[in-house]
mmCIF file of C-alpha atoms and ligand atoms in Angstrom:
data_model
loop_
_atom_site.group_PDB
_atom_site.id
_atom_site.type_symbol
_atom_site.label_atom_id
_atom_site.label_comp_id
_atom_site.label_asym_id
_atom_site.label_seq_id
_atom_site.Cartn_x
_atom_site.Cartn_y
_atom_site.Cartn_z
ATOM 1 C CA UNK A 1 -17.853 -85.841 -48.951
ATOM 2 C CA UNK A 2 -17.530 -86.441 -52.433
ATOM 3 C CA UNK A 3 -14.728 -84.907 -54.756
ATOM 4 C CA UNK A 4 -17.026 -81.826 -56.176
ATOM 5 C CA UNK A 5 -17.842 -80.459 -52.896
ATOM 6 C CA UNK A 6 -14.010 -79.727 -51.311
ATOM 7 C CA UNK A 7 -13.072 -76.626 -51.000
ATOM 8 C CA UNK A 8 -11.003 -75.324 -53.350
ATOM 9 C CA UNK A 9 -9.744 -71.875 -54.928
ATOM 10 C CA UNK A 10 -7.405 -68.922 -55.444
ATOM 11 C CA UNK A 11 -5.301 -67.406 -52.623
ATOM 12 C CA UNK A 12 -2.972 -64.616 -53.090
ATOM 13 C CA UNK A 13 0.545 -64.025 -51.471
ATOM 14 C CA UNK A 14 1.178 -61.122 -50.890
ATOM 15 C CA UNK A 15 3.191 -57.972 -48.840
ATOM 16 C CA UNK A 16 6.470 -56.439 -48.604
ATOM 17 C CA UNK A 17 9.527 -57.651 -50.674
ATOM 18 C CA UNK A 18 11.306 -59.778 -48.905
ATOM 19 C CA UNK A 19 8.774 -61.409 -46.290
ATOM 20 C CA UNK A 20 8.621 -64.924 -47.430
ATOM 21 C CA UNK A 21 6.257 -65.249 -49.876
ATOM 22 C CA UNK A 22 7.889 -67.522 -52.176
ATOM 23 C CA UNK A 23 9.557 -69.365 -49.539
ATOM 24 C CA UNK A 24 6.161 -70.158 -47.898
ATOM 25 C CA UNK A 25 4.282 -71.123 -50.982
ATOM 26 C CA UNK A 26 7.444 -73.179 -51.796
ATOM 27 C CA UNK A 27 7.066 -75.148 -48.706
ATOM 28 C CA UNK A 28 3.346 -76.060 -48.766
ATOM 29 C CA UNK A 29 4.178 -76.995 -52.101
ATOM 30 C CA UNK A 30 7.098 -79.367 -50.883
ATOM 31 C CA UNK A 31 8.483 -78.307 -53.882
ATOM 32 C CA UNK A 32 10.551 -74.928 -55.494
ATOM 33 C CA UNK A 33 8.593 -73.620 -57.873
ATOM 34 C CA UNK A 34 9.053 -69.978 -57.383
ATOM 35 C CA UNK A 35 12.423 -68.517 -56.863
ATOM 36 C CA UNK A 36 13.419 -67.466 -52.897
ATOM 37 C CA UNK A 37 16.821 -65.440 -52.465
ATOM 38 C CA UNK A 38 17.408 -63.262 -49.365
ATOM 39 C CA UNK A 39 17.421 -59.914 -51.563
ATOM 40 C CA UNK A 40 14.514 -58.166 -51.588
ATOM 41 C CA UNK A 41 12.294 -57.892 -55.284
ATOM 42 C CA UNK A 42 13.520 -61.358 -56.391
ATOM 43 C CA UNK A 43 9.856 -62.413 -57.567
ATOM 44 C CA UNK A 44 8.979 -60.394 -60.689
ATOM 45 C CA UNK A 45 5.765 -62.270 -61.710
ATOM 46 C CA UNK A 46 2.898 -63.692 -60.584
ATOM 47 C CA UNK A 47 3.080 -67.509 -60.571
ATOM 48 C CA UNK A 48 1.041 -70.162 -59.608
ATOM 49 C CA UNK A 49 1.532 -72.887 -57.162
ATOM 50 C CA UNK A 50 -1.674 -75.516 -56.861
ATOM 51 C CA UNK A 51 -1.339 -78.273 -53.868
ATOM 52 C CA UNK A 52 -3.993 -80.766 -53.981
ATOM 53 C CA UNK A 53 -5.455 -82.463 -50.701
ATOM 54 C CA UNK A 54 -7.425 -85.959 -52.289
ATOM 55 C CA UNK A 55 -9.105 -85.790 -48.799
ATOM 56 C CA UNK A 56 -8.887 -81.889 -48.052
ATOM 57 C CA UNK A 57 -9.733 -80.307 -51.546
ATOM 58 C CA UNK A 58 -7.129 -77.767 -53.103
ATOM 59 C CA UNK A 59 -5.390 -74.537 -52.666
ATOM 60 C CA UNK A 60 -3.838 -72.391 -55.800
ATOM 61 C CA UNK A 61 -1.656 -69.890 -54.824
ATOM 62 C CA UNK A 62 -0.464 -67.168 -56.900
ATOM 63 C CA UNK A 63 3.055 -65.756 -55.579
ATOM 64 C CA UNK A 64 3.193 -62.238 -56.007
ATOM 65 C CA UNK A 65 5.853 -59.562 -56.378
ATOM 66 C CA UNK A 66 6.562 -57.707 -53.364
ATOM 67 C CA UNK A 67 4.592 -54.542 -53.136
ATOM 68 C CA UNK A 68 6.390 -51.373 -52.381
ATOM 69 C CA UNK A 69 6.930 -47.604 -53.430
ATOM 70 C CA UNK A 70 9.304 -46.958 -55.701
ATOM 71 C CA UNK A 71 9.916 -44.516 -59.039
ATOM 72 C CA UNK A 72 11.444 -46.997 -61.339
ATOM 73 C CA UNK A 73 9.939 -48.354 -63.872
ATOM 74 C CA UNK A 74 10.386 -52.054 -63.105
ATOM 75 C CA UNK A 75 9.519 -51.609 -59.306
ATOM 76 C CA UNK A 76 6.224 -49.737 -60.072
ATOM 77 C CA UNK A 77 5.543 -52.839 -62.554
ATOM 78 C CA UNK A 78 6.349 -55.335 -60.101
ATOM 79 C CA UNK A 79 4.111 -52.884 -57.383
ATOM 80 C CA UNK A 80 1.150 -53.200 -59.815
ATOM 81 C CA UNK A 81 1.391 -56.813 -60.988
ATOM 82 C CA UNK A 82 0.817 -57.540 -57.150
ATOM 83 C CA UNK A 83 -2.012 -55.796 -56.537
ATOM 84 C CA UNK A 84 -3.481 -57.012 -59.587
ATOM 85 C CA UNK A 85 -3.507 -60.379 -58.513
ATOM 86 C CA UNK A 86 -6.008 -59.590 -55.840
ATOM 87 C CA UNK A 87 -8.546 -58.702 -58.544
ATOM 88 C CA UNK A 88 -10.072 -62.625 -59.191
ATOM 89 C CA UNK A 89 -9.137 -64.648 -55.681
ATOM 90 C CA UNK A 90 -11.241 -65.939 -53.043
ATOM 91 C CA UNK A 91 -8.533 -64.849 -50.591
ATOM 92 C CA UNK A 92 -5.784 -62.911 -49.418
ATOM 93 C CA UNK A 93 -2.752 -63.706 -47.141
ATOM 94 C CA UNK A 94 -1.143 -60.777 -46.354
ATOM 95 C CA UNK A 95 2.726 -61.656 -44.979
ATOM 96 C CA UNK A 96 4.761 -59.917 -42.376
ATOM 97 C CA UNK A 97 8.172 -60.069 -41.582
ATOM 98 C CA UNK A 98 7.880 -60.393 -37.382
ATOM 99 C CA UNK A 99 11.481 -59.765 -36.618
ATOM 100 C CA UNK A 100 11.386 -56.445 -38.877
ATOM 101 C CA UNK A 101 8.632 -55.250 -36.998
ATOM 102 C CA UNK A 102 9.554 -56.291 -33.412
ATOM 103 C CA UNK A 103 12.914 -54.625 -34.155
ATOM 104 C CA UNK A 104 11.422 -51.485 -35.578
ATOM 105 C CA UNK A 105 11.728 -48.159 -34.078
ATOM 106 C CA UNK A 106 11.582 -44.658 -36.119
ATOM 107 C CA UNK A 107 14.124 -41.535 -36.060
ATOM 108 C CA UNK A 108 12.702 -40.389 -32.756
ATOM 109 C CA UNK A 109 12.797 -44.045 -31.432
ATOM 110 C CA UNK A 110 9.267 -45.312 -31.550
ATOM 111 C CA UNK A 111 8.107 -48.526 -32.015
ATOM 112 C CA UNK A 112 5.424 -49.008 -33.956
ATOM 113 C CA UNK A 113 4.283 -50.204 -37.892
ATOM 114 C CA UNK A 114 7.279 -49.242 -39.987
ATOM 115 C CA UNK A 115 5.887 -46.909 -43.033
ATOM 116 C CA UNK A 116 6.858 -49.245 -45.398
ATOM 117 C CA UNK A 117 4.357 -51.713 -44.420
ATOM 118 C CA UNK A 118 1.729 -49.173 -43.470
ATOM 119 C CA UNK A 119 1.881 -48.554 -47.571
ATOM 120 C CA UNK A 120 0.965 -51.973 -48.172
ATOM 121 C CA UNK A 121 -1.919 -51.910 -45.899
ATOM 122 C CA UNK A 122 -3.357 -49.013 -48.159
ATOM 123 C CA UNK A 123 -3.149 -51.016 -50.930
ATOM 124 C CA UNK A 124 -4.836 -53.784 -49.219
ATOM 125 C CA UNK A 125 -7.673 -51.937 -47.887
ATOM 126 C CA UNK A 126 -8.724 -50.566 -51.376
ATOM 127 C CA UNK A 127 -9.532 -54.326 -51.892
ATOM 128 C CA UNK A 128 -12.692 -56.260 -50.851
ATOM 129 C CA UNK A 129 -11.345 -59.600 -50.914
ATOM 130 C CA UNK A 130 -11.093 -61.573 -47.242
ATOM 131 C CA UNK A 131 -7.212 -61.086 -45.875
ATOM 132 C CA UNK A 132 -5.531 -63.437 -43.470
ATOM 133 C CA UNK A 133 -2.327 -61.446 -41.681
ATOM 134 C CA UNK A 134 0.402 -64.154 -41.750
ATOM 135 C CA UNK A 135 3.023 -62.889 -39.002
ATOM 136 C CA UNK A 136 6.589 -64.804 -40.901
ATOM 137 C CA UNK A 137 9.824 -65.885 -39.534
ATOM 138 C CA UNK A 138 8.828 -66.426 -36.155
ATOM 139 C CA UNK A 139 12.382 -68.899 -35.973
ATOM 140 C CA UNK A 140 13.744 -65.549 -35.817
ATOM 141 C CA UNK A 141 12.300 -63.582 -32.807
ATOM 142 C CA UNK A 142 13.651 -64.856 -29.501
ATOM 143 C CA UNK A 143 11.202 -63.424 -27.199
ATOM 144 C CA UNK A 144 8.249 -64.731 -28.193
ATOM 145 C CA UNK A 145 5.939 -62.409 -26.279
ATOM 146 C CA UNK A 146 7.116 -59.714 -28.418
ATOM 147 C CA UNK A 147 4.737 -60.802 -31.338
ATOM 148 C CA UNK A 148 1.574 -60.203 -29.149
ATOM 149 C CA UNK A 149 2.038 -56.717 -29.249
ATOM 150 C CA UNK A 150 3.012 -56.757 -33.285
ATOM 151 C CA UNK A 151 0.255 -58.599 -33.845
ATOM 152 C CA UNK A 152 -1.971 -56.252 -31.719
ATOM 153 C CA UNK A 153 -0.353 -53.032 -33.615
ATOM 154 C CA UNK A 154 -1.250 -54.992 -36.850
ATOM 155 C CA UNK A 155 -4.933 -56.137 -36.233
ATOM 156 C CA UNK A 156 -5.695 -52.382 -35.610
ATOM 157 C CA UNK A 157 -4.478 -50.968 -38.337
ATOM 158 C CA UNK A 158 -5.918 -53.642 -40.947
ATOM 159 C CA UNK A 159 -9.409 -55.720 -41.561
ATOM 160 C CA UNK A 160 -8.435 -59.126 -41.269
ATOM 161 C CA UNK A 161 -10.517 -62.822 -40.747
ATOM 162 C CA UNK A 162 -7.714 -64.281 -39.126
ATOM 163 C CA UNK A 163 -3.547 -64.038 -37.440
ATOM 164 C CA UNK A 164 -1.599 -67.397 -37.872
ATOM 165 C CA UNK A 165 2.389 -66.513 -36.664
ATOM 166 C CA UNK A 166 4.405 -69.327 -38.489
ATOM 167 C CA UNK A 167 7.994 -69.738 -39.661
ATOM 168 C CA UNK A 168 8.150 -70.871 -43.579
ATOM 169 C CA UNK A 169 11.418 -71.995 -42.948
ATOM 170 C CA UNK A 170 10.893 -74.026 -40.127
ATOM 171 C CA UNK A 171 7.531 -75.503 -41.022
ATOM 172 C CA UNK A 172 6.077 -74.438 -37.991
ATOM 173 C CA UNK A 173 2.451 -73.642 -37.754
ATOM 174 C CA UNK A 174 2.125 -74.410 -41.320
ATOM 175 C CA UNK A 175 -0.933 -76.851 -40.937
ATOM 176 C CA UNK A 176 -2.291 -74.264 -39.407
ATOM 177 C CA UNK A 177 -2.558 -71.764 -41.988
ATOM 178 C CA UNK A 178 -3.840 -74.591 -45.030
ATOM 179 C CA UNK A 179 -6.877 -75.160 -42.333
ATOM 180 C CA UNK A 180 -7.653 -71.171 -42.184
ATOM 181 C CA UNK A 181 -7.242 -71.017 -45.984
ATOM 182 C CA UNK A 182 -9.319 -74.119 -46.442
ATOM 183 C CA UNK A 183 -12.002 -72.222 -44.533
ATOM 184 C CA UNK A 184 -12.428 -69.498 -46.521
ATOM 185 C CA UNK A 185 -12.886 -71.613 -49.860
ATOM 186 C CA UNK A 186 -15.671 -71.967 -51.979
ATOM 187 C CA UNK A 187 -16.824 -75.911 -52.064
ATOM 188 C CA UNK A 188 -16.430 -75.728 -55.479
ATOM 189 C CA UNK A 189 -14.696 -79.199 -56.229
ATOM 190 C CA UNK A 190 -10.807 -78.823 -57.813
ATOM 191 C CA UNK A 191 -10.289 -76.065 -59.692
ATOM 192 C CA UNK A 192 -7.028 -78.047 -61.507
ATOM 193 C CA UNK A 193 -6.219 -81.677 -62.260
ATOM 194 C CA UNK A 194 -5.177 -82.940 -58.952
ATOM 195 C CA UNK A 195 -1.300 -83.530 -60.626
ATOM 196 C CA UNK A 196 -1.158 -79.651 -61.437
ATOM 197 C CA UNK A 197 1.453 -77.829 -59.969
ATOM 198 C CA UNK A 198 2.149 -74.830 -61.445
ATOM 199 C CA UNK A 199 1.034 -72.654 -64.644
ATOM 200 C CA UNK A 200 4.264 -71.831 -65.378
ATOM 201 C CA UNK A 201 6.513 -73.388 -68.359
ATOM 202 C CA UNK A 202 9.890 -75.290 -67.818
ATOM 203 C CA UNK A 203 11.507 -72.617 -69.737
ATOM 204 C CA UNK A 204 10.412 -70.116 -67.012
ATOM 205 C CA UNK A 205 11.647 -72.038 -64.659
ATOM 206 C CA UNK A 206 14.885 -72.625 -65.968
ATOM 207 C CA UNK A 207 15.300 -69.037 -65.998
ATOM 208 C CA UNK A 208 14.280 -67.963 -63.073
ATOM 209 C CA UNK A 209 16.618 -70.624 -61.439
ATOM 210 C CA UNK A 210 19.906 -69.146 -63.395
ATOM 211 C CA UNK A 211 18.612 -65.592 -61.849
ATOM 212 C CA UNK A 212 18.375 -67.106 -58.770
ATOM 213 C CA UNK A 213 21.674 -68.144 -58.316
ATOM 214 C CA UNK A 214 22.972 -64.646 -59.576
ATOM 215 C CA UNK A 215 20.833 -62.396 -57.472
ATOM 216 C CA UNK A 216 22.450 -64.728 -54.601
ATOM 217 C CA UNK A 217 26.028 -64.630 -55.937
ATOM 218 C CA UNK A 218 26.006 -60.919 -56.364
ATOM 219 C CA UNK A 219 25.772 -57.384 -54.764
ATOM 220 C CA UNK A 220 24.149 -53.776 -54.953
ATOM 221 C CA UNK A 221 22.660 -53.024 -57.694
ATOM 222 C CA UNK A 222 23.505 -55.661 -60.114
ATOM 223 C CA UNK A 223 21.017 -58.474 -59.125
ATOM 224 C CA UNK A 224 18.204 -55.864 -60.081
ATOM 225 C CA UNK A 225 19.613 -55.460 -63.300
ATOM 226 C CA UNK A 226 19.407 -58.940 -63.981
ATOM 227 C CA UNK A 227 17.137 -60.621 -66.537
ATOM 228 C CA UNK A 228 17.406 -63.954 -67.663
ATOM 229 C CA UNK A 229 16.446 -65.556 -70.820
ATOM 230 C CA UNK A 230 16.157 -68.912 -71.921
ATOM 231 C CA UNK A 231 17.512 -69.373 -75.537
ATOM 232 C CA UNK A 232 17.557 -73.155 -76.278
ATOM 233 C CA UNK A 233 15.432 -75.762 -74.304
ATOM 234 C CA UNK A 234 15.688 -79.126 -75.760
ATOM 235 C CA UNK A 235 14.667 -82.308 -73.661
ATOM 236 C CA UNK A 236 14.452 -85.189 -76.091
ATOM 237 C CA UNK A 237 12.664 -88.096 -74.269
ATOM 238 C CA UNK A 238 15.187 -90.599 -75.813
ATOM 239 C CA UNK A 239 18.371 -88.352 -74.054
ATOM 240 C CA UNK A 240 18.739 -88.586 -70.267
ATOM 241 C CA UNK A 241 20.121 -85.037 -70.816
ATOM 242 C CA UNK A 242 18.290 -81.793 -70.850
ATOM 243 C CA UNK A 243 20.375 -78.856 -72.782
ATOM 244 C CA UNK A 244 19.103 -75.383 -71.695
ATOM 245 C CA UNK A 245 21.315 -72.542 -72.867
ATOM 246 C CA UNK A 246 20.401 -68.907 -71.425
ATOM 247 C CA UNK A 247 21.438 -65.452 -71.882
ATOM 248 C CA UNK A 248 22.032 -63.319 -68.612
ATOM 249 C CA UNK A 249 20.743 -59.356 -69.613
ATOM 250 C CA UNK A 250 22.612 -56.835 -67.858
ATOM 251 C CA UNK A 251 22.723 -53.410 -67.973
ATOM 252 C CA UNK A 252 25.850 -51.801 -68.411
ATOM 253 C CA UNK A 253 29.301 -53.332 -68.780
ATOM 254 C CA UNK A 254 31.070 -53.334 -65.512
ATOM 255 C CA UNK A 255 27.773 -55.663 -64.290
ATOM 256 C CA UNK A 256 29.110 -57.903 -67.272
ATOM 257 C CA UNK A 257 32.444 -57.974 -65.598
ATOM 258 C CA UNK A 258 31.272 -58.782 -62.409
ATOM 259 C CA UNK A 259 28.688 -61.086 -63.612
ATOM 260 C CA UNK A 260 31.665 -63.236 -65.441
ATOM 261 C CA UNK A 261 34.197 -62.762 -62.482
ATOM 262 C CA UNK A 262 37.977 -63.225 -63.269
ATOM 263 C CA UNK A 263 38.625 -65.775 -64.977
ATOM 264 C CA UNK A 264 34.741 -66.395 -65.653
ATOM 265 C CA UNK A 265 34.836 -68.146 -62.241
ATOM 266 C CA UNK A 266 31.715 -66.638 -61.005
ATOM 267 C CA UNK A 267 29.551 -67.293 -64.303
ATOM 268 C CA UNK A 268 30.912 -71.001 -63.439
ATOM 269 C CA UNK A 269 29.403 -70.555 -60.241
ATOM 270 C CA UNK A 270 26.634 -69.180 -60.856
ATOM 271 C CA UNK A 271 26.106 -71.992 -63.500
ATOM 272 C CA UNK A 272 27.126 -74.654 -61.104
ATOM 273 C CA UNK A 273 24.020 -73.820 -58.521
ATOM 274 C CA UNK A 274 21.271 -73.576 -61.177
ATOM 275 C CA UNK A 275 22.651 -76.572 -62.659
ATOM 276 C CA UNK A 276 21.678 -78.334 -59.239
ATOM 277 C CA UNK A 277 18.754 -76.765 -59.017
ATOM 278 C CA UNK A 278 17.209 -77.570 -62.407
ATOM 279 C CA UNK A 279 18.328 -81.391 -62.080
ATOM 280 C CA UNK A 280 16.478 -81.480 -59.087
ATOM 281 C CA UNK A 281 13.629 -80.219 -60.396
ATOM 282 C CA UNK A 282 13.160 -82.105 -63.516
ATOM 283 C CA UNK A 283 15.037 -85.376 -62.053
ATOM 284 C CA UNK A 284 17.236 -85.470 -64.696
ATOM 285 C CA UNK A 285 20.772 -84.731 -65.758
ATOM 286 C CA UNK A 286 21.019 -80.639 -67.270
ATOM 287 C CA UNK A 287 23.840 -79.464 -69.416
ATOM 288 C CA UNK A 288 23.573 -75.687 -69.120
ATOM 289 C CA UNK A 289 25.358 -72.776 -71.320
ATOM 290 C CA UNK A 290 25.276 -69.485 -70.315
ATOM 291 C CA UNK A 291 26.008 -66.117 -72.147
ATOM 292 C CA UNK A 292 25.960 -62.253 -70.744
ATOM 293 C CA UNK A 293 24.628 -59.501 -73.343
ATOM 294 C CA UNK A 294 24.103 -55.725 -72.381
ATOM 295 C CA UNK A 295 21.054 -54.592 -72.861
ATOM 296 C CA UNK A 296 21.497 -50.799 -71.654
ATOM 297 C CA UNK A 297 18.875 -49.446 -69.513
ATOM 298 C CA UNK A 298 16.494 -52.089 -69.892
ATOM 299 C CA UNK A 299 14.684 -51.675 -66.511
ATOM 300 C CA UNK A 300 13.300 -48.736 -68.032
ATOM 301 C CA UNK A 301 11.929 -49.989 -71.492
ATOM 302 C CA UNK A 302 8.352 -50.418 -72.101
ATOM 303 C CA UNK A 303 9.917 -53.320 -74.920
ATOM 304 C CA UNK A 304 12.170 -55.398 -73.194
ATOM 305 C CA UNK A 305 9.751 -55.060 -69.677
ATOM 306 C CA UNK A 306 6.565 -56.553 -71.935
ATOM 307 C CA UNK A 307 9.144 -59.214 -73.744
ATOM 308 C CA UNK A 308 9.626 -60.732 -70.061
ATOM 309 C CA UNK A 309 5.964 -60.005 -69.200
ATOM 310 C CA UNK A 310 7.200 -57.418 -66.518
ATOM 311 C CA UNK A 311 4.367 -55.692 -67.382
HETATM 312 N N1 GTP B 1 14.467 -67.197 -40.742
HETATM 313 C C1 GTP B 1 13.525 -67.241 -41.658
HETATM 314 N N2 GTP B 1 13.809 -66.810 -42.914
HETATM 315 C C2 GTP B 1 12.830 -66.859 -43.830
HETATM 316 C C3 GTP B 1 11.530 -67.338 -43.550
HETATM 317 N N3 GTP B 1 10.793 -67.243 -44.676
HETATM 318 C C4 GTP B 1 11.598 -66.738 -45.628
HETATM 319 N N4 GTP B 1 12.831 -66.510 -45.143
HETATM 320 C C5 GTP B 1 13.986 -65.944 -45.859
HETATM 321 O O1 GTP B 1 13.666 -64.636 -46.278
HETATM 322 C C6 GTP B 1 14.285 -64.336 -47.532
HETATM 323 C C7 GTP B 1 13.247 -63.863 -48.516
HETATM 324 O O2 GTP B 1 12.390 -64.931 -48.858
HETATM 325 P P1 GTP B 1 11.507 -64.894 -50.185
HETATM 326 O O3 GTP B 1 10.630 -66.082 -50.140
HETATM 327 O O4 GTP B 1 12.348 -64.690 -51.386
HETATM 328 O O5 GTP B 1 10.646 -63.579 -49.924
HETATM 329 P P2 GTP B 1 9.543 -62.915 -50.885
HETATM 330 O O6 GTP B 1 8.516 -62.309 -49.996
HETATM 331 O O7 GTP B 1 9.077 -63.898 -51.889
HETATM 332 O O8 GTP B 1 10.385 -61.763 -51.567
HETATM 333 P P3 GTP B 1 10.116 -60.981 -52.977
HETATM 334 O O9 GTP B 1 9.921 -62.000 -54.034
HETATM 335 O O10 GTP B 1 11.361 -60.196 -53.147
HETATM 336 O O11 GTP B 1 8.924 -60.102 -52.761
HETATM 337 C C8 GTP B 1 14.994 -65.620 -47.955
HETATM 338 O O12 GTP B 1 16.356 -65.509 -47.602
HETATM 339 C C9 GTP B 1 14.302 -66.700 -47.139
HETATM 340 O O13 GTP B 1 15.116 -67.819 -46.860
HETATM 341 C C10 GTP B 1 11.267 -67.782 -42.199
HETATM 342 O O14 GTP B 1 10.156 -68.192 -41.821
HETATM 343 N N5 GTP B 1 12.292 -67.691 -41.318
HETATM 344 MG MG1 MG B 2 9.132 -63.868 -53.917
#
């Protein structure tokens, strides 16, 4: 088969915050490209992941946020920049979270779909676009029988071409899924330069890596009134040393307390991890500064939401 008749094209990630999303799209990748934390809402764009087959032909994700109900302003944006992304793909994968729904049972002790995820099939069913259900973290349900009748409960309530259980962590079943994508492309050729991986800039990156670390290093409400933003990028191909300096957004004061720890020590930690993260990323050594500035009740301006293309 030659190169322009591969399959190729656009599949969405998408469901619940919190199901694996970025972790999956991460690990077909084989690299991190999109930031994973075990917090729900970490992703707050979409962002594109392309892995390129020579043989196979080539699949572009787009990682989505996590699609829920919610009356803030920030959530609602996240809500809608997910279902936007279904507008121009050639697929869907709709993910699950199997050990949320195995364990599941409502005030009067049913088992069954938890609401939650019965909104998100709404959504999806307003769509035309093929879906695939992708049942996640299988790693974590012991009794494996258990997903037959989640799967079951899940098939009936939603229009979908085909189930593939697999663990994102664990790599398992992953092959599985890239076939089932790969037949619902177009033979279209590549889409992208085989070498593409991603549409987003290193800037982006290096701030969604410093959020990363403090959406993991903190608690309640602060990581959602997080935003990062990268101030000075400067990688001069004749330094082995890339200097990135960023400014952490917070709300109100007390989250600039917290953020900074006593003594700073958990702004030095929180530099410390992104530091590792961004050197493995772009192979070389990172000198990072970071700063916290209150921005008060940015969640809920139209200004500072559009400035970090929130919506
Ligand atoms: N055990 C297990 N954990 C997983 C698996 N996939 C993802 N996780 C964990 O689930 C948490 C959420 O993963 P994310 O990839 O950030 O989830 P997401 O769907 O992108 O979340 P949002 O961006 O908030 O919508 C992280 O702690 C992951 O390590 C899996 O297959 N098994
Ligand atoms: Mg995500």
């Amino acid at each position: 088969m030659s190169q322009s008749n591969l399959p190729s094209g656009f599949v969405a990630l998408v469901g619940q915050p919190n199901v694996g999303k970025s972790t999956l799209m991460n690990a077909i990748l084989g690299v991190k490209v999109a930031i994973a934390t075990s917090k729900p809402q970490t992703t707050r764009n979409r962002i594109l992941g392309v892995q390129t087959y020579p043989e196979k032909g080539q699949i572009c994700f787009i990682d989505t946020p996590g699609i829920h109900r919610s009356s803030k302003r920030l959530n609602r944006a996240l809500t809608d920049t997910a279902l936007r992304s279904l507008d121009d793909v050639d697929l869907v994968c709709h993910l699950v979270d199997a050990p949320r729904i195995v364990g599941y049972q409502d005030k009067s002790g049913d088992t069954g779909l938890p609401p939650e995820e019965r909104f998100v099939m709404q959504r999806l069913a307003q769509r035309e676009v093929p879906a695939v259900l992708v049942v996640n973290k299988i790693d974590k349900v012991e009794d494996k029988l258990k997903l037959l009748p989640l799967i079951e409960g899940l098939t009936e309530a939603g229009d979908y071409e085909d189930v593939v259980p697999l663990s994102a962590l664990t790599g398992e079943n992953q092959d599985k899924l890239v076939d089932i994508i790969f037949g619902h492309l177009p033979e279209q050729g590549f889409v992208f330069p085989p070498d593409m991986l991603t549409d987003r800039a290193e800037r982006f990156i290096a701030a969604e890596f410093v959020r990363e670390q403090v959406m993991e290093q903190t608690h309640n409400e602060v990581p959602y009134s997080v935003a990062v933003e990268v101030e000075t990028f400067r990688d001069d191909p004749r330094r082995d040393v890339i200097e990135i300096a960023v400014v952490i957004h917070v709300e109100r004061d007390g989250q600039k307390g917290i953020i900074i720890g006593k003594g700073g020590k958990r702004l030095k930690a929180i530099g410390k991890g992104a530091r590792k993260e961004l050197e493995k990323f772009f192979g070389k050594q990172v000198y990072l500064e970071t700063f916290v500035r209150v921005e008060p009740r940015w969640t809920e301006s139209p200004g500072f939401l559009s400035r970090f293309d929130y919506e």
